[in-house]
PDB file of C-alpha atoms in Angstrom:
ATOM      1  CA  MET S  20     113.146  99.184 -27.279  1.00  0.00           C
ATOM      2  CA  PRO S  21     111.973 102.808 -27.701  1.00  0.00           C
ATOM      3  CA  ASN S  22     113.024 105.417 -25.167  1.00  0.00           C
ATOM      4  CA  THR S  23     109.706 105.898 -23.353  1.00  0.00           C
ATOM      5  CA  GLY S  24     111.284 108.314 -20.851  1.00  0.00           C
ATOM      6  CA  LEU S  25     112.256 110.646 -23.701  1.00  0.00           C
ATOM      7  CA  LYS S  26     108.780 110.531 -25.220  1.00  0.00           C
ATOM      8  CA  ARG S  27     107.130 111.069 -21.830  1.00  0.00           C
ATOM      9  CA  PHE S  28     109.348 114.085 -21.094  1.00  0.00           C
ATOM     10  CA  GLN S  29     108.559 115.662 -24.471  1.00  0.00           C
ATOM     11  CA  GLN S  30     104.811 115.140 -24.061  1.00  0.00           C
ATOM     12  CA  THR S  31     104.841 116.621 -20.557  1.00  0.00           C
ATOM     13  CA  LEU S  32     107.002 119.551 -21.677  1.00  0.00           C
ATOM     14  CA  TYR S  33     104.706 120.476 -24.579  1.00  0.00           C
ATOM     15  CA  LYS S  34     101.645 120.199 -22.351  1.00  0.00           C
ATOM     16  CA  TYR S  35     102.884 122.042 -19.230  1.00  0.00           C
ATOM     17  CA  GLY S  36     106.080 123.874 -20.246  1.00  0.00           C
ATOM     18  CA  ALA S  37     106.499 127.642 -20.465  1.00  0.00           C
ATOM     19  CA  ASP S  38     107.044 129.420 -23.773  1.00  0.00           C
ATOM     20  CA  ALA S  39     110.519 130.862 -24.291  1.00  0.00           C
ATOM     21  CA  ILE S  40     112.416 132.514 -27.131  1.00  0.00           C
ATOM     22  CA  LEU S  41     115.846 131.092 -27.898  1.00  0.00           C
ATOM     23  CA  THR S  42     118.247 133.328 -29.828  1.00  0.00           C
ATOM     24  CA  HIS S  43     120.902 131.076 -31.344  1.00  0.00           C
ATOM     25  CA  ARG S  44     124.001 132.581 -32.979  1.00  0.00           C
ATOM     26  CA  GLU S  45     125.626 130.738 -35.877  1.00  0.00           C
ATOM     27  CA  MET S  46     128.505 131.477 -38.199  1.00  0.00           C
ATOM     28  CA  LYS S  47     127.153 131.783 -41.763  1.00  0.00           C
ATOM     29  CA  GLY S  48     130.456 132.253 -43.527  1.00  0.00           C
ATOM     30  CA  ARG S  49     133.297 134.758 -43.760  1.00  0.00           C
ATOM     31  CA  ASP S  50     133.463 138.257 -45.171  1.00  0.00           C
ATOM     32  CA  GLU S  51     136.020 139.560 -47.692  1.00  0.00           C
ATOM     33  CA  ARG S  52     138.577 140.062 -44.884  1.00  0.00           C
ATOM     34  CA  GLY S  53     138.139 136.559 -43.508  1.00  0.00           C
ATOM     35  CA  GLN S  54     136.158 137.661 -40.458  1.00  0.00           C
ATOM     36  CA  PRO S  55     133.255 135.436 -39.391  1.00  0.00           C
ATOM     37  CA  VAL S  56     129.772 136.559 -40.397  1.00  0.00           C
ATOM     38  CA  MET S  57     127.363 135.728 -37.582  1.00  0.00           C
ATOM     39  CA  GLU S  58     123.601 135.418 -37.829  1.00  0.00           C
ATOM     40  CA  ASP S  59     121.061 135.249 -35.016  1.00  0.00           C
ATOM     41  CA  THR S  60     118.045 132.987 -35.407  1.00  0.00           C
ATOM     42  CA  GLN S  61     115.115 133.015 -33.016  1.00  0.00           C
ATOM     43  CA  HIS S  62     112.919 130.049 -32.167  1.00  0.00           C
ATOM     44  CA  THR S  63     109.977 129.721 -29.824  1.00  0.00           C
ATOM     45  CA  ILE S  64     110.558 126.713 -27.602  1.00  0.00           C
ATOM     46  CA  LYS S  65     109.025 125.076 -24.525  1.00  0.00           C
ATOM     47  CA  VAL S  66     110.935 124.854 -21.247  1.00  0.00           C
ATOM     48  CA  PHE S  67     110.464 123.923 -17.642  1.00  0.00           C
ATOM     49  CA  PHE S  68     111.853 127.038 -15.972  1.00  0.00           C
ATOM     50  CA  HIS S  69     113.075 127.721 -12.437  1.00  0.00           C
ATOM     51  CA  VAL S  70     114.399 131.000 -11.028  1.00  0.00           C
ATOM     52  CA  ASN S  71     116.963 130.835  -8.218  1.00  0.00           C
ATOM     53  CA  THR S  72     115.512 132.171  -4.966  1.00  0.00           C
ATOM     54  CA  GLY S  73     118.869 133.658  -3.992  1.00  0.00           C
ATOM     55  CA  ASN S  74     120.317 130.948  -1.789  1.00  0.00           C
ATOM     56  CA  GLU S  75     120.510 128.014  -4.210  1.00  0.00           C
ATOM     57  CA  ARG S  76     123.717 126.568  -5.641  1.00  0.00           C
ATOM     58  CA  LEU S  77     124.397 123.567  -7.823  1.00  0.00           C
ATOM     59  CA  ILE S  78     127.121 121.004  -7.281  1.00  0.00           C
ATOM     60  CA  ILE S  79     128.553 119.880 -10.594  1.00  0.00           C
ATOM     61  CA  GLY S  80     131.327 117.356 -10.154  1.00  0.00           C
ATOM     62  CA  GLN S  81     133.762 118.996  -7.751  1.00  0.00           C
ATOM     63  CA  TYR S  82     132.485 122.542  -8.298  1.00  0.00           C
ATOM     64  CA  VAL S  83     129.812 124.624  -6.630  1.00  0.00           C
ATOM     65  CA  VAL S  84     128.096 126.780  -9.254  1.00  0.00           C
ATOM     66  CA  ASP S  85     125.957 129.885  -8.810  1.00  0.00           C
ATOM     67  CA  TYR S  86     123.125 130.439 -11.273  1.00  0.00           C
ATOM     68  CA  ASP S  87     120.225 132.842 -11.739  1.00  0.00           C
ATOM     69  CA  ALA S  88     117.839 130.330 -13.305  1.00  0.00           C
ATOM     70  CA  TYR S  89     117.766 127.050 -15.151  1.00  0.00           C
ATOM     71  CA  ALA S  90     115.598 125.579 -17.877  1.00  0.00           C
ATOM     72  CA  LEU S  91     114.935 122.015 -18.938  1.00  0.00           C
ATOM     73  CA  THR S  92     114.220 121.462 -22.622  1.00  0.00           C
ATOM     74  CA  ILE S  93     114.273 118.747 -25.271  1.00  0.00           C
ATOM     75  CA  ARG S  94     117.492 116.850 -25.809  1.00  0.00           C
ATOM     76  CA  ASP S  95     117.734 117.488 -29.571  1.00  0.00           C
ATOM     77  CA  LEU S  96     117.520 121.295 -29.410  1.00  0.00           C
ATOM     78  CA  LYS S  97     120.544 123.039 -30.957  1.00  0.00           C
ATOM     79  CA  VAL S  98     121.761 125.413 -28.246  1.00  0.00           C
ATOM     80  CA  ASP S  99     125.257 126.674 -27.377  1.00  0.00           C
ATOM     81  CA  GLU S 100     126.775 128.434 -24.411  1.00  0.00           C
ATOM     82  CA  GLY S 101     126.352 132.165 -24.950  1.00  0.00           C
ATOM     83  CA  ASP S 102     122.946 131.849 -26.628  1.00  0.00           C
ATOM     84  CA  LYS S 103     120.133 134.003 -25.220  1.00  0.00           C
ATOM     85  CA  LEU S 104     116.891 132.759 -23.704  1.00  0.00           C
ATOM     86  CA  GLU S 105     113.941 135.030 -22.988  1.00  0.00           C
ATOM     87  CA  VAL S 106     111.338 133.767 -20.529  1.00  0.00           C
ATOM     88  CA  GLY S 107     108.540 135.866 -19.075  1.00  0.00           C
ATOM     89  CA  GLY S 108     110.006 139.082 -20.476  1.00  0.00           C
ATOM     90  CA  ARG S 109     113.413 138.529 -18.845  1.00  0.00           C
ATOM     91  CA  GLU S 110     116.553 137.743 -20.813  1.00  0.00           C
ATOM     92  CA  TYR S 111     119.169 135.186 -19.789  1.00  0.00           C
ATOM     93  CA  THR S 112     122.453 133.943 -21.242  1.00  0.00           C
ATOM     94  CA  VAL S 113     123.107 130.205 -21.400  1.00  0.00           C
ATOM     95  CA  SER S 114     126.203 129.658 -19.265  1.00  0.00           C
ATOM     96  CA  LEU S 115     126.271 125.858 -19.034  1.00  0.00           C
ATOM     97  CA  ILE S 116     124.569 122.967 -20.829  1.00  0.00           C
ATOM     98  CA  ILE S 117     124.208 119.591 -19.162  1.00  0.00           C
ATOM     99  CA  PRO S 118     122.939 116.839 -21.477  1.00  0.00           C
ATOM    100  CA  ASN S 119     120.812 114.133 -19.865  1.00  0.00           C
ATOM    101  CA  ARG S 120     119.202 110.965 -21.181  1.00  0.00           C
ATOM    102  CA  THR S 121     115.813 112.584 -21.832  1.00  0.00           C
ATOM    103  CA  HIS S 122     116.515 116.341 -21.866  1.00  0.00           C
ATOM    104  CA  GLN S 123     119.062 119.172 -21.627  1.00  0.00           C
ATOM    105  CA  GLU S 124     119.560 121.306 -18.545  1.00  0.00           C
ATOM    106  CA  LEU S 125     120.462 124.917 -19.361  1.00  0.00           C
ATOM    107  CA  HIS S 126     122.046 126.977 -16.580  1.00  0.00           C
ATOM    108  CA  LEU S 127     121.279 130.636 -17.079  1.00  0.00           C
ATOM    109  CA  LYS S 128     122.725 133.996 -16.032  1.00  0.00           C
ATOM    110  CA  ARG S 129     120.357 136.952 -16.026  1.00  0.00           C
ATOM    111  CA  VAL S 130     121.165 139.779 -18.436  1.00  0.00           C
ATOM    112  CA  ARG S 131     121.024 142.953 -16.347  1.00  0.00           C
ATOM    113  CA  THR S 132     119.582 145.954 -18.148  1.00  0.00           C
TER     114      THR S 132
END
């Protein structure tokens, strides 16, 4: 039986989601001294985005977590903690990734400039 929830989430996301730029850092090899060579790749993605109003906290297991914003995106997107996400001209760092059945929830910390 196909996962209709997954398909429905993806259709809704692509229709109503906000555009965002994901900067994903990957190791592309090692240099002559054995140090990792990192490369940033940027992708335009769709997200459902929410900014914390200042008094919101999340309860994850036994922990209460502060966050600046969170984004919901497709489940199959390659994203790691520490990646950057730019939404509406503001830059965030992915601090936590929670996989769900139909999507991923990215908890974000605002990059202060």
